[in-house]
Coordinates of C-alpha atoms in Angstrom, one line a residue:
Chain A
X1 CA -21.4 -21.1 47.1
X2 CA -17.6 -21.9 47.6
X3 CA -15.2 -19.1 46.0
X4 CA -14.2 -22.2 44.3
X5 CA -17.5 -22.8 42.2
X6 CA -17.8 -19.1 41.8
X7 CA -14.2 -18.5 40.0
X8 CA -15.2 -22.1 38.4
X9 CA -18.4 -20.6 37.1
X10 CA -17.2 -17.5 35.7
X11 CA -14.1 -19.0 33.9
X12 CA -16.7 -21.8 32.6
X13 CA -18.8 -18.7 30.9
X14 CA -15.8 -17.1 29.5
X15 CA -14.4 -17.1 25.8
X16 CA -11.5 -14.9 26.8
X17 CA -9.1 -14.9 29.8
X18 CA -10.1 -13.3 32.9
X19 CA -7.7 -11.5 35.2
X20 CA -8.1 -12.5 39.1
X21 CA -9.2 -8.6 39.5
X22 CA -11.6 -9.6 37.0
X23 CA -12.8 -12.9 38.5
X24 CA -12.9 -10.7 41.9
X25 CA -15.7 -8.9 40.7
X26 CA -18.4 -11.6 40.6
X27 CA -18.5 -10.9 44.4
X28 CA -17.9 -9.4 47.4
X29 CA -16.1 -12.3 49.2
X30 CA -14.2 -12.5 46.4
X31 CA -10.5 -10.9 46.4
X32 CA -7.5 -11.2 44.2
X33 CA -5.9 -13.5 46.7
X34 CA -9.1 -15.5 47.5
X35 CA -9.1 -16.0 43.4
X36 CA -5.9 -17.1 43.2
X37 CA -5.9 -20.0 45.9
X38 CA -9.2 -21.2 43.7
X39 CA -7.5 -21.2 40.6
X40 CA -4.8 -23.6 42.5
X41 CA -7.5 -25.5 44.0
X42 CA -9.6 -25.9 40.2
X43 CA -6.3 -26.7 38.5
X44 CA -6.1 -29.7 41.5
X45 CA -9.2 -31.1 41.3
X46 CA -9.5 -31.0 37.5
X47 CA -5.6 -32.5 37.5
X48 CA -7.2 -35.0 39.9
X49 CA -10.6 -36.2 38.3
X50 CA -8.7 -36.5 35.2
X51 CA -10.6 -34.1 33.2
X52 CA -10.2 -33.1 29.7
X53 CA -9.8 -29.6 30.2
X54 CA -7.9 -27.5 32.5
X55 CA -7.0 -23.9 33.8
X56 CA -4.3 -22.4 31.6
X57 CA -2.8 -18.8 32.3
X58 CA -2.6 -17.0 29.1
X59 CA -0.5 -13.6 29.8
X60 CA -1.9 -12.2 33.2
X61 CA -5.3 -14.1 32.6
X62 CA -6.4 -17.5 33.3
X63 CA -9.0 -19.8 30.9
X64 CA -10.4 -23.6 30.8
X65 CA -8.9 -24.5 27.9
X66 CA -8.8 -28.6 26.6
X67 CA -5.8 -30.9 27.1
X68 CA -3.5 -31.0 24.0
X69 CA -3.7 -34.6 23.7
X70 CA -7.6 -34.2 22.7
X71 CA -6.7 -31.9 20.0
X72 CA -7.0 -34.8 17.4
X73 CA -10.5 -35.5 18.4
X74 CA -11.7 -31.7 18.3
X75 CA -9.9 -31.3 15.0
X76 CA -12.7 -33.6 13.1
X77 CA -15.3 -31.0 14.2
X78 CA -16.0 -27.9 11.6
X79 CA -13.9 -25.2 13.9
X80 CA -14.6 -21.7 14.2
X81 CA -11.3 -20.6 12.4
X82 CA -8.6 -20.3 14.5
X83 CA -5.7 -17.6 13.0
X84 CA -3.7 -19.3 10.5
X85 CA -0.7 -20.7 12.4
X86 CA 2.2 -17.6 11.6
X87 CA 4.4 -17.5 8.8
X88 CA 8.0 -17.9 9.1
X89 CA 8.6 -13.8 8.6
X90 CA 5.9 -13.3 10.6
X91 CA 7.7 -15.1 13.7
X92 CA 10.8 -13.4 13.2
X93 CA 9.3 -9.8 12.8
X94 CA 7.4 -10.9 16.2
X95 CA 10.3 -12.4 17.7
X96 CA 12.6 -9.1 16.9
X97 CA 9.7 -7.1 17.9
X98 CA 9.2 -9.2 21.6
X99 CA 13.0 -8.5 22.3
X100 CA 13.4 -4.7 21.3
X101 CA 10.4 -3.0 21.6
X102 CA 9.5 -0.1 21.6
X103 CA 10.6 -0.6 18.2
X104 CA 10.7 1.1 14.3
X105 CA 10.0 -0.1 11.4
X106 CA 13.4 1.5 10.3
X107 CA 15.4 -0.8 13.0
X108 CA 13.5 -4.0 12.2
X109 CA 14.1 -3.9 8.6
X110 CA 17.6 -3.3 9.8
X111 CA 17.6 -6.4 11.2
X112 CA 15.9 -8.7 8.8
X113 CA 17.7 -7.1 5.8
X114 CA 14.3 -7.0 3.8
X115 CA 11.0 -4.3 3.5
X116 CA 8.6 -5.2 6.5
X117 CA 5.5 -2.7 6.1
X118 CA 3.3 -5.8 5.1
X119 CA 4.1 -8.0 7.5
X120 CA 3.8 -5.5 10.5
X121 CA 0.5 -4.3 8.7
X122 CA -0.5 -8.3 9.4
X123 CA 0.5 -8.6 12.6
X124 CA -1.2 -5.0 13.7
X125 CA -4.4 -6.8 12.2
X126 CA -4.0 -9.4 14.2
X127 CA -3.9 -7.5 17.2
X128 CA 0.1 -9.3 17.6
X129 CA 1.6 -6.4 17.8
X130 CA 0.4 -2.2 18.5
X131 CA 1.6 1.0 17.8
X132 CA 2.8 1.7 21.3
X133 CA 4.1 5.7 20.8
X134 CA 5.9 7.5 17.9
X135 CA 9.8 8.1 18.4
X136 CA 12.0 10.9 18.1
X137 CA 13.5 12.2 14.4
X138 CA 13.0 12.5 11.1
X139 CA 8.9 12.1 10.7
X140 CA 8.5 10.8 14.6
X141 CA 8.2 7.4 13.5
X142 CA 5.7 4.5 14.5
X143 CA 7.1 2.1 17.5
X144 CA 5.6 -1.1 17.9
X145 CA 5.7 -3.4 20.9
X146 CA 3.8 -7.2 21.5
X147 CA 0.3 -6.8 23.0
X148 CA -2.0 -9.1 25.2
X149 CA -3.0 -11.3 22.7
X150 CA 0.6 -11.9 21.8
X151 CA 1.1 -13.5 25.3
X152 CA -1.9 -15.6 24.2
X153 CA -1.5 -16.6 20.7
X154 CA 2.1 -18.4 22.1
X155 CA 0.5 -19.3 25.7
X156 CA 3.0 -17.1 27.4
X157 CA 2.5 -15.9 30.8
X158 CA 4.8 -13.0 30.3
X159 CA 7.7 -11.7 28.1
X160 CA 10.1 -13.2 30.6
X161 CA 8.9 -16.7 29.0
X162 CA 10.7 -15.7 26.1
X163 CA 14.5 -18.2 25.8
X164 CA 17.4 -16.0 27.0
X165 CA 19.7 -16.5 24.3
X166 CA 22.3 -18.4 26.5
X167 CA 19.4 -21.1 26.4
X168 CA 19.4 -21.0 22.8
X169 CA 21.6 -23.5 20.5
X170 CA 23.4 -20.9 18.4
X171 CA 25.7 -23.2 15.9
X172 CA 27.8 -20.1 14.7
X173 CA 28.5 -18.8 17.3
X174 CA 30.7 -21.6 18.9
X175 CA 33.9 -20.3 18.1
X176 CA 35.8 -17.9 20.6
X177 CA 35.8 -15.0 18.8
X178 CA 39.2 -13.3 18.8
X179 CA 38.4 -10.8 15.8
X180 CA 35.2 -9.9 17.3
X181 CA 35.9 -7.8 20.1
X182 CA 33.9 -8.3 23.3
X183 CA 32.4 -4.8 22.7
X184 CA 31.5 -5.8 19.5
X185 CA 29.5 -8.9 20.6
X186 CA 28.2 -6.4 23.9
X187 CA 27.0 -3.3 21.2
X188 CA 25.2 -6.8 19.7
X189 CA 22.9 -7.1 22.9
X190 CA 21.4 -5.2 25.4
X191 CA 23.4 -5.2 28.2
X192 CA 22.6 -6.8 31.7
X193 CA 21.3 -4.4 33.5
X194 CA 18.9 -4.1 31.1
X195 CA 17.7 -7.8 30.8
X196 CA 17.6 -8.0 34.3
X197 CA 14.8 -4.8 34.6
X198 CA 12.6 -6.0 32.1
X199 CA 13.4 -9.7 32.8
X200 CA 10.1 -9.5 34.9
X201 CA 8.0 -7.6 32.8
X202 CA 4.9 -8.8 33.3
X203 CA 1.9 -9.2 30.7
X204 CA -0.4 -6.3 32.3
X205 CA 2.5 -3.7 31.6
X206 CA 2.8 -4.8 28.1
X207 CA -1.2 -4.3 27.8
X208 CA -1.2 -1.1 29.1
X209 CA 1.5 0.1 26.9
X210 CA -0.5 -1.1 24.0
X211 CA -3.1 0.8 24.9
Chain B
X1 CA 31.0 -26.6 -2.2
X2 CA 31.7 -29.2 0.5
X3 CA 28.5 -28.9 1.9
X4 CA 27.1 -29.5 -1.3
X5 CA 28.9 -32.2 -2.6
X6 CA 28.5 -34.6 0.5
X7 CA 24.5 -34.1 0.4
X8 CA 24.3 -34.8 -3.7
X9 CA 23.9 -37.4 -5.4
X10 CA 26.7 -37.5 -7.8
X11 CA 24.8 -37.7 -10.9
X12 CA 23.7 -34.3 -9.8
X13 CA 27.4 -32.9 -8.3
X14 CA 29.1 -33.7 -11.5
X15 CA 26.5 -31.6 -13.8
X16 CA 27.0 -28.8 -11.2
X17 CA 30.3 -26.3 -11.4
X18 CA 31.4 -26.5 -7.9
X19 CA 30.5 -23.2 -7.1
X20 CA 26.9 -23.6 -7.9
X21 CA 24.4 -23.8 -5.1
X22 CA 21.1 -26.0 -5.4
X23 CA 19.2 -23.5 -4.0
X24 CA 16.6 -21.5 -5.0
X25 CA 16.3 -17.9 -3.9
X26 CA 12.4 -17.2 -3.4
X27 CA 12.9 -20.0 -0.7
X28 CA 14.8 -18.0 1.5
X29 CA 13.1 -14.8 3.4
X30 CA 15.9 -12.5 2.7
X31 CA 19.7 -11.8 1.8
X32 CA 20.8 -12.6 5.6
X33 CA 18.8 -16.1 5.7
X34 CA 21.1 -16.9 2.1
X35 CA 24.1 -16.1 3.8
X36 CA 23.3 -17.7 6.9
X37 CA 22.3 -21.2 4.6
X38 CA 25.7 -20.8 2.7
X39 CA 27.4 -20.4 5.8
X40 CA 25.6 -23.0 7.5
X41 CA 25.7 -25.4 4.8
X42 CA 29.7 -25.2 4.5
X43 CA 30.3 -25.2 8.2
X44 CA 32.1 -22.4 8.2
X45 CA 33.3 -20.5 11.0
X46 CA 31.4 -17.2 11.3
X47 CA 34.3 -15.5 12.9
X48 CA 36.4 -16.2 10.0
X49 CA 34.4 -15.6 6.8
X50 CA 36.0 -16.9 3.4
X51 CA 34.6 -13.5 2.3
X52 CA 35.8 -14.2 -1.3
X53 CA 34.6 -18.0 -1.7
X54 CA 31.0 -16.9 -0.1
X55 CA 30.8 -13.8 -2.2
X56 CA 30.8 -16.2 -5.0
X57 CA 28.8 -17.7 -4.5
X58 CA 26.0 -15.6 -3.1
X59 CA 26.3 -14.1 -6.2
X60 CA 25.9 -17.2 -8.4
X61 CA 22.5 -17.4 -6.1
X62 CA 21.1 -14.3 -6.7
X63 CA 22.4 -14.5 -10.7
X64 CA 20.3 -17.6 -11.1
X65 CA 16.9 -16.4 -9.5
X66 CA 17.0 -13.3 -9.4
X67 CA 14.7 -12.5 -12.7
X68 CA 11.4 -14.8 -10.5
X69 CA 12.2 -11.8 -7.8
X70 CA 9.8 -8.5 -7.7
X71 CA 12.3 -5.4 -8.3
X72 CA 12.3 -5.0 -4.2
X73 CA 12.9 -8.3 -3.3
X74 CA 16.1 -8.4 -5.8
X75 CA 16.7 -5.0 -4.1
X76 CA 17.6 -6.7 -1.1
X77 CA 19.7 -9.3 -2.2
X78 CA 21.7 -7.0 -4.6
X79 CA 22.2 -5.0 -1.7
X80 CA 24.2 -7.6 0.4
X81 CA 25.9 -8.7 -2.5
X82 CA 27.5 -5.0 -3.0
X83 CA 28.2 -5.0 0.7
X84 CA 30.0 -8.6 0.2
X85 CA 32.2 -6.7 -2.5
X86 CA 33.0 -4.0 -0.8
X87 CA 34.2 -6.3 2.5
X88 CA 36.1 -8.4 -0.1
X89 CA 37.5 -5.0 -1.8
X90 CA 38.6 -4.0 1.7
X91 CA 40.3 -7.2 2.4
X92 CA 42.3 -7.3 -0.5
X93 CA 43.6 -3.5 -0.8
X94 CA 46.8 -3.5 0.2
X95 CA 47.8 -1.7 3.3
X96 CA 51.1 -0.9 4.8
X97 CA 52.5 -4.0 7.5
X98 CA 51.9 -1.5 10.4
X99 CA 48.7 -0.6 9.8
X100 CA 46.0 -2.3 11.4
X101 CA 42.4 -1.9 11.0
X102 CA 40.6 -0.2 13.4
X103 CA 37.9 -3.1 13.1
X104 CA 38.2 -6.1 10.6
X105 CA 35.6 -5.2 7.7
X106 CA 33.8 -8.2 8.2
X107 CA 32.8 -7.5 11.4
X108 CA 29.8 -5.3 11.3
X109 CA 28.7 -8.2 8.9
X110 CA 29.4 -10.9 11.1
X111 CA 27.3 -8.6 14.2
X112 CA 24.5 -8.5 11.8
X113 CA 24.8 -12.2 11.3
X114 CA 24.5 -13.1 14.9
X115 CA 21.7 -10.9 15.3
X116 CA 20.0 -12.5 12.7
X117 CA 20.9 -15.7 13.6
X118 CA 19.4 -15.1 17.3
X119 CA 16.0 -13.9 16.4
X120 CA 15.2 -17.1 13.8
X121 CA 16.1 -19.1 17.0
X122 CA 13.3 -17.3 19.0
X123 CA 11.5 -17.2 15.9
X124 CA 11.7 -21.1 16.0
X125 CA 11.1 -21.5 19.8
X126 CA 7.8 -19.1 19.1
X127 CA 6.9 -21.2 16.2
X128 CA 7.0 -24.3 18.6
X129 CA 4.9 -22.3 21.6
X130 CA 2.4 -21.7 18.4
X131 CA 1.9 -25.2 17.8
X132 CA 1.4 -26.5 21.2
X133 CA -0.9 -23.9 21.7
X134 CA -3.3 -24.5 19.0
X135 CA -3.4 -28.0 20.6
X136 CA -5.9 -26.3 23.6
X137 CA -9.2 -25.4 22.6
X138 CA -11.2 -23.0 24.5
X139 CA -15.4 -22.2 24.5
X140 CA -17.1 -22.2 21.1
X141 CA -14.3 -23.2 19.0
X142 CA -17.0 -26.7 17.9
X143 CA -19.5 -26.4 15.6
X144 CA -21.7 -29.4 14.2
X145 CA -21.6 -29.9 10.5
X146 CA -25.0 -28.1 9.3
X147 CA -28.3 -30.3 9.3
X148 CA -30.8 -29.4 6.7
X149 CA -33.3 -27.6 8.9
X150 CA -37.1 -29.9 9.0
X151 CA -39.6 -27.7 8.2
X152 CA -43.4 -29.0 10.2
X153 CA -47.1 -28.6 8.9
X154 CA -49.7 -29.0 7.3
X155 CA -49.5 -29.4 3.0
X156 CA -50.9 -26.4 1.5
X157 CA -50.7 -27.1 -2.0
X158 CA -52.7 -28.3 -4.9
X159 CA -52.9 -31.4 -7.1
X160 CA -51.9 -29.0 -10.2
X161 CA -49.0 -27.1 -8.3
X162 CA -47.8 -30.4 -7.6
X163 CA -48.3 -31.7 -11.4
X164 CA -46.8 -28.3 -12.3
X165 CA -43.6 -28.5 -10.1
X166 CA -43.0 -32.5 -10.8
X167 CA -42.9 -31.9 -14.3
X168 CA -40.3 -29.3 -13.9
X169 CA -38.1 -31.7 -12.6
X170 CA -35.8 -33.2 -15.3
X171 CA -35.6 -36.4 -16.6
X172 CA -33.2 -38.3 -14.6
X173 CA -30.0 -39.5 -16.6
X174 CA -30.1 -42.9 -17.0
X175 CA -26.5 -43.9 -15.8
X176 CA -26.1 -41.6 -12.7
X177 CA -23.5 -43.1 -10.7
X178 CA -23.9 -42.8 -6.6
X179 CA -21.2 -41.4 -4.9
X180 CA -21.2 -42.2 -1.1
X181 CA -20.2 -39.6 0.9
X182 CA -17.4 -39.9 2.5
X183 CA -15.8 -38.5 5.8
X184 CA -13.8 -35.7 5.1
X185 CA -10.1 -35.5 6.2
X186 CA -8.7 -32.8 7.1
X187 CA -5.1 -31.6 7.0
X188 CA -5.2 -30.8 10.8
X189 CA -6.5 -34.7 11.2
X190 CA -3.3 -36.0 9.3
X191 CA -0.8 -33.2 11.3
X192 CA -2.2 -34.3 14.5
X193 CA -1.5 -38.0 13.0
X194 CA 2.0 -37.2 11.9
X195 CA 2.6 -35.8 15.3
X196 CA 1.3 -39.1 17.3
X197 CA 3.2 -41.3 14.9
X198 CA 7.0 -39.6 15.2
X199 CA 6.3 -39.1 19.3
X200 CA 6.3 -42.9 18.9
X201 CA 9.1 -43.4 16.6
X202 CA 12.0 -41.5 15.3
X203 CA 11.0 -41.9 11.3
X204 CA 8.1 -42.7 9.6
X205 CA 7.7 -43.9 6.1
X206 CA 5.4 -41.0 3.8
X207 CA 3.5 -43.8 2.6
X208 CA 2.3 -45.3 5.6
X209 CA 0.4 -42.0 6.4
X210 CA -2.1 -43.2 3.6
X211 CA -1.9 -46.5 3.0
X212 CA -4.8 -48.2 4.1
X213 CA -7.2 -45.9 2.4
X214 CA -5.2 -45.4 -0.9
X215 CA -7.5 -42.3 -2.0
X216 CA -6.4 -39.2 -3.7
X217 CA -8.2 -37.1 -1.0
X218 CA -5.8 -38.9 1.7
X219 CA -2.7 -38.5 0.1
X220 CA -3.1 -34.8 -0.5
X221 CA -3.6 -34.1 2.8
X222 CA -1.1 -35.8 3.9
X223 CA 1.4 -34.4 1.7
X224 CA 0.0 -31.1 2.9
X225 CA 0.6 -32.0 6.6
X226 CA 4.2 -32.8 6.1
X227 CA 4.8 -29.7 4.4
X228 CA 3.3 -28.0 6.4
X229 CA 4.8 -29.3 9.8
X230 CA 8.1 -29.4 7.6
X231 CA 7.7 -25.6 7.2
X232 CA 7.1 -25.2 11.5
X233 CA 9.9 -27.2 11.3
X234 CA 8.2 -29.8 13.5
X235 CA 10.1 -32.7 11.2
X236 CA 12.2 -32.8 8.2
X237 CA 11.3 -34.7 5.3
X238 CA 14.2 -37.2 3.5
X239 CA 14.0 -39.0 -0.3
X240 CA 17.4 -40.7 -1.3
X241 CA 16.6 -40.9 -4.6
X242 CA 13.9 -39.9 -7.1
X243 CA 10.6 -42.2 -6.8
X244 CA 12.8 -43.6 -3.6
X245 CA 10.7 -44.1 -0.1
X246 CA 10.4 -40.4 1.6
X247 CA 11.1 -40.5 5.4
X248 CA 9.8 -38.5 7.9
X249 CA 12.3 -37.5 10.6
X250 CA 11.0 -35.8 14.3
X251 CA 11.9 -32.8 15.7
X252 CA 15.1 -34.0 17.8
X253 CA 17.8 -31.6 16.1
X254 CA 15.1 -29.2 14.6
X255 CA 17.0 -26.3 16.7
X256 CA 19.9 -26.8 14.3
X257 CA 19.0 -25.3 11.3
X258 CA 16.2 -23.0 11.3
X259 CA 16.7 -21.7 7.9
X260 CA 14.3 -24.3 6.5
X261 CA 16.9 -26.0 4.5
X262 CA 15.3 -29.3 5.8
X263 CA 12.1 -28.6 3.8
X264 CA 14.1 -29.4 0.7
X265 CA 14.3 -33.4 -0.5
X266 CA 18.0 -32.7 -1.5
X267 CA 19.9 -35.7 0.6
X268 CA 21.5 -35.5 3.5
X269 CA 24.2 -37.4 4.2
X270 CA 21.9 -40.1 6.8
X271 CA 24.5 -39.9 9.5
X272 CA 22.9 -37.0 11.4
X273 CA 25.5 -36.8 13.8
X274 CA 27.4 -34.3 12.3
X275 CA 24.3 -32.2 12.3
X276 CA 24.3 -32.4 16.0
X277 CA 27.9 -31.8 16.4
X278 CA 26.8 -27.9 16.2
X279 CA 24.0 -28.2 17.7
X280 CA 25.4 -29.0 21.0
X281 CA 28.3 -26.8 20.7
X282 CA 28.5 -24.4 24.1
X283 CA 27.1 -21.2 23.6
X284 CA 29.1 -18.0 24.5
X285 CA 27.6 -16.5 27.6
X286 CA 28.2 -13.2 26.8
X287 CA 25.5 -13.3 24.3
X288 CA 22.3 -12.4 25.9
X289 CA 19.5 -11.4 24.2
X290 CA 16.9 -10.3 26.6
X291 CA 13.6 -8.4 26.2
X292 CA 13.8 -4.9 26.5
X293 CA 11.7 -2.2 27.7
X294 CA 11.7 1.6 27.0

């Protein structure tokens, strides 16, 4: 048996990602870096042979998942139900939530300008987001950060995937702000530094926090 | 106003008092999307807020839908419109010429704004990784249509069950009519079709998502596929005039205006360049909106 078909068999098995550390375990020749020149070699071949499916990496976890461009022919099958695709307050609590977290409900409703206890209650119960620790004050209230299934419902490797805002069309904000002050628009973001740091957060960090 | 009276028809402008915004309020997720839409709509520059002219008519908004709103939903608008006043108050006290402000009362608005405005992006970009990624299907996500199950062996019964259970069987009515089965479509099926089509070409005509079959079943789903990929703001949906064709538009300047207002059939002026004129506007750098950690 070649690592190859071994990593192939246990992805083939799987409904869920599996980690390389977890693929590892199917055997002792088997280590994270042995997994991870199979997983190139799998995504090759299948590339290759012109299959239908392929490996994707879904946060820090890897799954044969179809081709988009058969999605039409699956969709005429009764599915298993798939979560409904997100509402439009839903992906802008999440999105808030991706970029700030650790995060309050306080500070998010802050930000949207409107109450958020149902939609965070929706999200928690779809396992988007967790309570990742309580902060300080009044009542030590409930922070929520993005969990592992976040990174999989949007087929993001890791946080980083997330647009930086300079790669975002922002049609307001086109105007050199002269009444704005340049600490205004810097007390607006998160500084440098700090983007930098958690630029490479990776998927397994955010899982454990969830935790 | 101006944005307004270029995307009417004039048989609707001239009923309207110029103030008045065709908009209705449940549409919009909250008192920062309205403001965003009005200031969007107008292009106005965010930096320089007619406070005054967009108090208005955020007000004349909120005066005309507020009553479909629950009590904490018209909380929230209410709550914007004070702070509105209270910037426009501000503005217009008079204050001696060598007095400046410390900070120019709109801004802590205008912060919120950007904020705002940054997350629907994401919210947008997410929406899109959404989309694409209920394209992949992974194990046991097919199953068959159910088969009645075929039951083998031997007859146990006797000839007077059997008389006994045939004549419990009603009289059939005379003019039954046979109904074929057909295959059912699905909304996904017509999405999936919408999609194929406008990767293809830049509009598509409603009507050709249903015309061959011309069955109630089709057209319903195919009216809830555009409104749904309207609403992932996948394409934006155009009618001229009332009973006129309805196009389908792609995605090409989606990133534009993620407030949804494309989901309405009000009329845009069809020259779409001005659209992308702000679209491709630079971006300041020193906005950065980065994940954060602890």
């Amino acid at each position: 048996m070649s690592p190859e078909q071994i990593v192939e068999a246990t992805l083939f098995a799987s409904q869920t990602p599996l980690t390389p550390r977890e693929i590892a375990r199917a055997d002792e020749s088997l280590d994270v870096g042995v997994v991870r020149t199979a997983l190139d070699g799998l995504r090759e071949r299948y590339e290759g042979d012109g299959r239908a499916f392929q490996v994707y990496q879904l946060g820090d976890g890897y799954q044969i998942l179809t081709r988009p461009e058969f999605a039409p022919y699956l969709e005429r099958f009764d599915s298993v139900p798939r979560p409904p695709s997100l509402s439009r307050a839903a992906l802008e609590t999440l999105a808030i939530i991706a970029y700030r977290q650790p995060l309050g409900r306080i500070e998010l409703e802050e930000i949207r300008g409107v109450a958020s206890a149902s939609v965070l209650r929706t999200l928690q119960d779809w396992e988007l987001i967790a309570v990742v620790g309580r902060g300080e004050g009044l009542g030590r209230p409930l922070l929520y950060g993005t969990t592992k299934h976040f990174l999989d419902h949007f087929a993001l490797q890791s946080l980083s995937d997330l647009p930086r805002a300079q790669d975002l069309p922002i049609s307001l904000a086109r105007t050199t702000a002269e009444e704005v002050t340049e600490s205004d628009i810097g007390s607006l973001v998160r500084s440098p530094e700090t983007s930098e740091a958690t630029g490479s957060m990776s998927g397994e960090e955010v899982e454990t926090e969830s935790r | 106003m101006e944005g307004l009276s270029t995307a009417v028809p004039n048989r609707l402008s001239s009923q309207q008092s110029e103030d008045t915004f065709l908009v209705e309020l449940d549409r919009f997720s909250g008192p920062l999307e309205l403001l965003l839409h009005l200031i969007r709509s107008q292009d106005i520059d965010i930096f320089d807020i007619p406070i005054s002219q967009i108090t208005r008519q955020f007000q004349a908004v909120i005066e005309s839908g507020i009553e479909d709103l629950e009590l904490d939903r018209a909380g929230e608008f209410l709550e914007l419109a004070a702070t509105l006043i209270r910037i426009k108050a501000q503005l217009l006290l008079p204050r001696p010429d060598d007095v400046q402000w410390d900070e120019d009362p709109r801004a802590e608005l205008v912060r919120r704004l950007l904020e705002y405005e940054l997350f629907q992006e994401v919210a947008g970009v997410l929406g899109g990784a959404e989309a694409e990624r209920r394209r992949h299907f992974g194990k046991g996500y097919l199953a068959l249509r159910q088969q009645p199950e075929e039951v083998r062996g031997k007859l146990t019964t006797t000839l007077a069950e059997l008389i006994e259970v045939a004549g419990a069987i009603p009289e059939p009515d005379p003019v039954t009519t046979h109904v074929a089965p057909t295959r059912v479509v699905t909304v996904e099926e017509k999405m999936s079709a919408i999609r194929t089509h406008l990767n293809q070409t830049d509009r598509l005509l409603f009507s050709r998502l249903f015309g061959s079959w011309r069955d109630r079943e089709h057209v319903v789903a195919a009216l809830l596929a555009c409104l749904e990929l309207a609403r992932q703001q996948v394409l934006r949906i155009e009618q001229v005039k009332r009973f006129g064709f309805i196009w389908l538009f792609g995605d090409n300047d989606r990133k534009k205006s993620g407030s949804g207002s494309k989901t309405t059939n009000k009329v845009r002026p069809s020259d779409a360049s001005k659209l992308t004129d702000v679209h491709d506007t630079e971006t300041p750098s020193e906005l950065s909106l980065a994940p954060v950690d602890s």
